[in-house]
PDB file of C-alpha atoms in Angstrom:
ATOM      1  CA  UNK A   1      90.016  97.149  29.475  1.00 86.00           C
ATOM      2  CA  UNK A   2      86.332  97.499  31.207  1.00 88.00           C
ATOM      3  CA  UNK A   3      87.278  94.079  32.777  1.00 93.00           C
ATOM      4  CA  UNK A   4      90.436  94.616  33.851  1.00 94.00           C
ATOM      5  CA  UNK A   5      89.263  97.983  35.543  1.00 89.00           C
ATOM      6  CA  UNK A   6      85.993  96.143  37.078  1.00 90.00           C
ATOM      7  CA  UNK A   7      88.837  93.350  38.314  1.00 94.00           C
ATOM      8  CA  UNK A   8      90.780  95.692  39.863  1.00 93.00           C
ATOM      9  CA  UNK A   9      88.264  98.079  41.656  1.00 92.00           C
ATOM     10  CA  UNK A  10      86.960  94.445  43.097  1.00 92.00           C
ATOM     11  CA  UNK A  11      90.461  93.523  44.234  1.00 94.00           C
ATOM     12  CA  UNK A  12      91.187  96.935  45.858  1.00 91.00           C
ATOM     13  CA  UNK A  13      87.695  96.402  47.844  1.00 92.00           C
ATOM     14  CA  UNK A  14      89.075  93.500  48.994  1.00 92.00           C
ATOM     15  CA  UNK A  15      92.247  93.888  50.221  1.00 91.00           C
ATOM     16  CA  UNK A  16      91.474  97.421  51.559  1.00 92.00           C
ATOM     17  CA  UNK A  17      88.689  95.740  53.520  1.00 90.00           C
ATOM     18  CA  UNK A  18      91.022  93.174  54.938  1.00 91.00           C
ATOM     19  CA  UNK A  19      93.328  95.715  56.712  1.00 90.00           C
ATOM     20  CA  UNK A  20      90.737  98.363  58.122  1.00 89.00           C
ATOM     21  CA  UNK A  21      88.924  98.246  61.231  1.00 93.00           C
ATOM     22  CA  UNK A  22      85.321  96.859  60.662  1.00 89.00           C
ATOM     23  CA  UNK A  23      83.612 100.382  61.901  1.00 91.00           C
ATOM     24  CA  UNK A  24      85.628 101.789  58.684  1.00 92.00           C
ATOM     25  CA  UNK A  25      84.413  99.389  56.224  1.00 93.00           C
ATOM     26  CA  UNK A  26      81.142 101.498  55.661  1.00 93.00           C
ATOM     27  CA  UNK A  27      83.011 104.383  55.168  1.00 93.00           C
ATOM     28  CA  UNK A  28      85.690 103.173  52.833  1.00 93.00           C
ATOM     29  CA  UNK A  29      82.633 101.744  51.011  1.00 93.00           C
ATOM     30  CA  UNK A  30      81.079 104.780  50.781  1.00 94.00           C
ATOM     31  CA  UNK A  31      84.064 106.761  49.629  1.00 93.00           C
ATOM     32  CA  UNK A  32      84.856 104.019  46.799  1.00 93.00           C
ATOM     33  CA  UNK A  33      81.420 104.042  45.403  1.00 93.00           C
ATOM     34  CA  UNK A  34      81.199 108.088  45.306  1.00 94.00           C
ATOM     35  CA  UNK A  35      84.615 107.962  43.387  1.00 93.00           C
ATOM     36  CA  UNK A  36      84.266 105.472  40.974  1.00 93.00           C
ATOM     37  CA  UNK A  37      80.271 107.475  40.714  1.00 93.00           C
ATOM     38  CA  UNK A  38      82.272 110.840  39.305  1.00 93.00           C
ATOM     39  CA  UNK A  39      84.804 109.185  37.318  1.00 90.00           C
ATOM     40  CA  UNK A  40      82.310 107.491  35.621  1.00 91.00           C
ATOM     41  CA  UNK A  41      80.225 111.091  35.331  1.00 93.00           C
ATOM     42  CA  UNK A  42      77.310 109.431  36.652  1.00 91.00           C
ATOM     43  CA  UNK A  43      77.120 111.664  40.508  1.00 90.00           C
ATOM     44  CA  UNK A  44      76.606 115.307  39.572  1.00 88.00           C
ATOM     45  CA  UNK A  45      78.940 117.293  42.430  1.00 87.00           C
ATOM     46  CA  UNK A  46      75.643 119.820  43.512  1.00 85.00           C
ATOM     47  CA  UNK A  47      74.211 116.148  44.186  1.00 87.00           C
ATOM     48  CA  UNK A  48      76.920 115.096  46.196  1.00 88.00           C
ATOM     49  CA  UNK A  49      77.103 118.392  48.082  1.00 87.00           C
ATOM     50  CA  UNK A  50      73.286 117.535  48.899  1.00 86.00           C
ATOM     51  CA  UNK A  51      73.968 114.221  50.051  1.00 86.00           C
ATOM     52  CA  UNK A  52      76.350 115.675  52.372  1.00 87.00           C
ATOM     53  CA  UNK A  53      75.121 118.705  53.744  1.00 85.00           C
ATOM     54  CA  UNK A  54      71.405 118.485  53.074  1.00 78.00           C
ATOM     55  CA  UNK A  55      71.427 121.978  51.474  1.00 72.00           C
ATOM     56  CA  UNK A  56      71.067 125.483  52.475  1.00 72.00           C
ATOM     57  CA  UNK A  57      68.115 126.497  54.585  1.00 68.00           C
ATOM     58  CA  UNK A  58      65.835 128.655  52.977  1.00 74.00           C
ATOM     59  CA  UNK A  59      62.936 130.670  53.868  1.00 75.00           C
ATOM     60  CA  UNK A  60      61.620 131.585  50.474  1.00 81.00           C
ATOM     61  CA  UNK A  61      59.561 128.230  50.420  1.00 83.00           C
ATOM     62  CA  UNK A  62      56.107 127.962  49.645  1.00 86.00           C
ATOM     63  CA  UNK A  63      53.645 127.358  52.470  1.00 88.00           C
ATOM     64  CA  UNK A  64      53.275 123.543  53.579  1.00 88.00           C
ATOM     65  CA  UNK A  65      50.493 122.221  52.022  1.00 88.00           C
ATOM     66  CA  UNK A  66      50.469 119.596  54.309  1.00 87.00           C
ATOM     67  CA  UNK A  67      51.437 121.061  58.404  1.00 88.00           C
ATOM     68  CA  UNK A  68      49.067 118.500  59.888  1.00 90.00           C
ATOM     69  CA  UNK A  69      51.472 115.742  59.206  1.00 91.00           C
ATOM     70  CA  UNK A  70      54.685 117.481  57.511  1.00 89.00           C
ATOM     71  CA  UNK A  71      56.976 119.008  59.738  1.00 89.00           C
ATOM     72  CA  UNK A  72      58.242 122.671  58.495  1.00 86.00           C
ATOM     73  CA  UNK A  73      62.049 121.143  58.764  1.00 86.00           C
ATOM     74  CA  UNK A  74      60.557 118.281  56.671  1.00 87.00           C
ATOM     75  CA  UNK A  75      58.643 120.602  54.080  1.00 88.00           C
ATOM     76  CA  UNK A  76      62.278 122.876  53.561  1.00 87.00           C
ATOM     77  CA  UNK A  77      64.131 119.755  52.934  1.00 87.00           C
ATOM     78  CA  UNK A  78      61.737 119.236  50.670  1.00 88.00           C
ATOM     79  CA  UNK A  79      61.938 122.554  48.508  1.00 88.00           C
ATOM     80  CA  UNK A  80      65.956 121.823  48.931  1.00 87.00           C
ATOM     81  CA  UNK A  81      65.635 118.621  46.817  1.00 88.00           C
ATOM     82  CA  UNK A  82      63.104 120.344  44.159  1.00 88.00           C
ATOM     83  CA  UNK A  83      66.456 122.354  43.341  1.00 85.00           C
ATOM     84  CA  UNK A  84      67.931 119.252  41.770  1.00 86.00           C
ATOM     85  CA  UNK A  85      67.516 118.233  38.889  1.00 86.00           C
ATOM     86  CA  UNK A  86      66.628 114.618  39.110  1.00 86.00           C
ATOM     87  CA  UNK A  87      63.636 115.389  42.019  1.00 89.00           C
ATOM     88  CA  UNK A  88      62.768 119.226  40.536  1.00 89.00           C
ATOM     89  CA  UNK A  89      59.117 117.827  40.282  1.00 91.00           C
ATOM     90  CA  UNK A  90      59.059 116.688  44.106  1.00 90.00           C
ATOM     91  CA  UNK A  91      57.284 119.711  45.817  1.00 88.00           C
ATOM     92  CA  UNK A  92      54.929 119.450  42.659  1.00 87.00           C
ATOM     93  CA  UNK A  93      53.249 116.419  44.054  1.00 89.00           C
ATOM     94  CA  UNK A  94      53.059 117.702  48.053  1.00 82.00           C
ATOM     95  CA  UNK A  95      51.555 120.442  46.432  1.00 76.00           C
ATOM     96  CA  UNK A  96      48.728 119.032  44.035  1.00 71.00           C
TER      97      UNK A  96
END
């Protein structure tokens, strides 16, 4: 069944890709791999809503540790990312 799936995902690629407009193709792309990512329970949807929006602005951060060559824009997006999961130790290492 895994094969016939894979085989069919491929074959919708294809044919989908034959009948957009090449300044779609990216998106469709895009759209395909972020579906077949939740199905499979492998995107988390506070990830996705990251990816997207690039979180909520926040001023509660920490000071920059670094304002010589990190921007304060930079530095938030920074502390927005240490909320997930997968890069919770980021700030960690601008701060050490």
């Amino acid at each position: 069944i895994a094969a016939i799936s894979e085989t069919f995902k491929i074959q919708l690629y294809e044919n989908v890709c034959r009948s957009v407009f090449e300044k779609d193709k990216l998106l469709f792309s895009f759209m395909l791999c972020i579906t077949i990512m939740q199905q499979e329970n492998r995107l988390e949807q506070k990830d996705l809503r990251f990816l997207l929006t690039g979180g909520m602005a926040s001023e509660d951060n920490p000071p920059n540790p670094a304002q010589d060559w990190l921007s304060h824009n930079s530095w938030g997006e920074i502390c927005n990312l240490s909320q997930i999961q997968r890069f919770k130790d980021l700030k960690a290492l601008f701060t050490e």
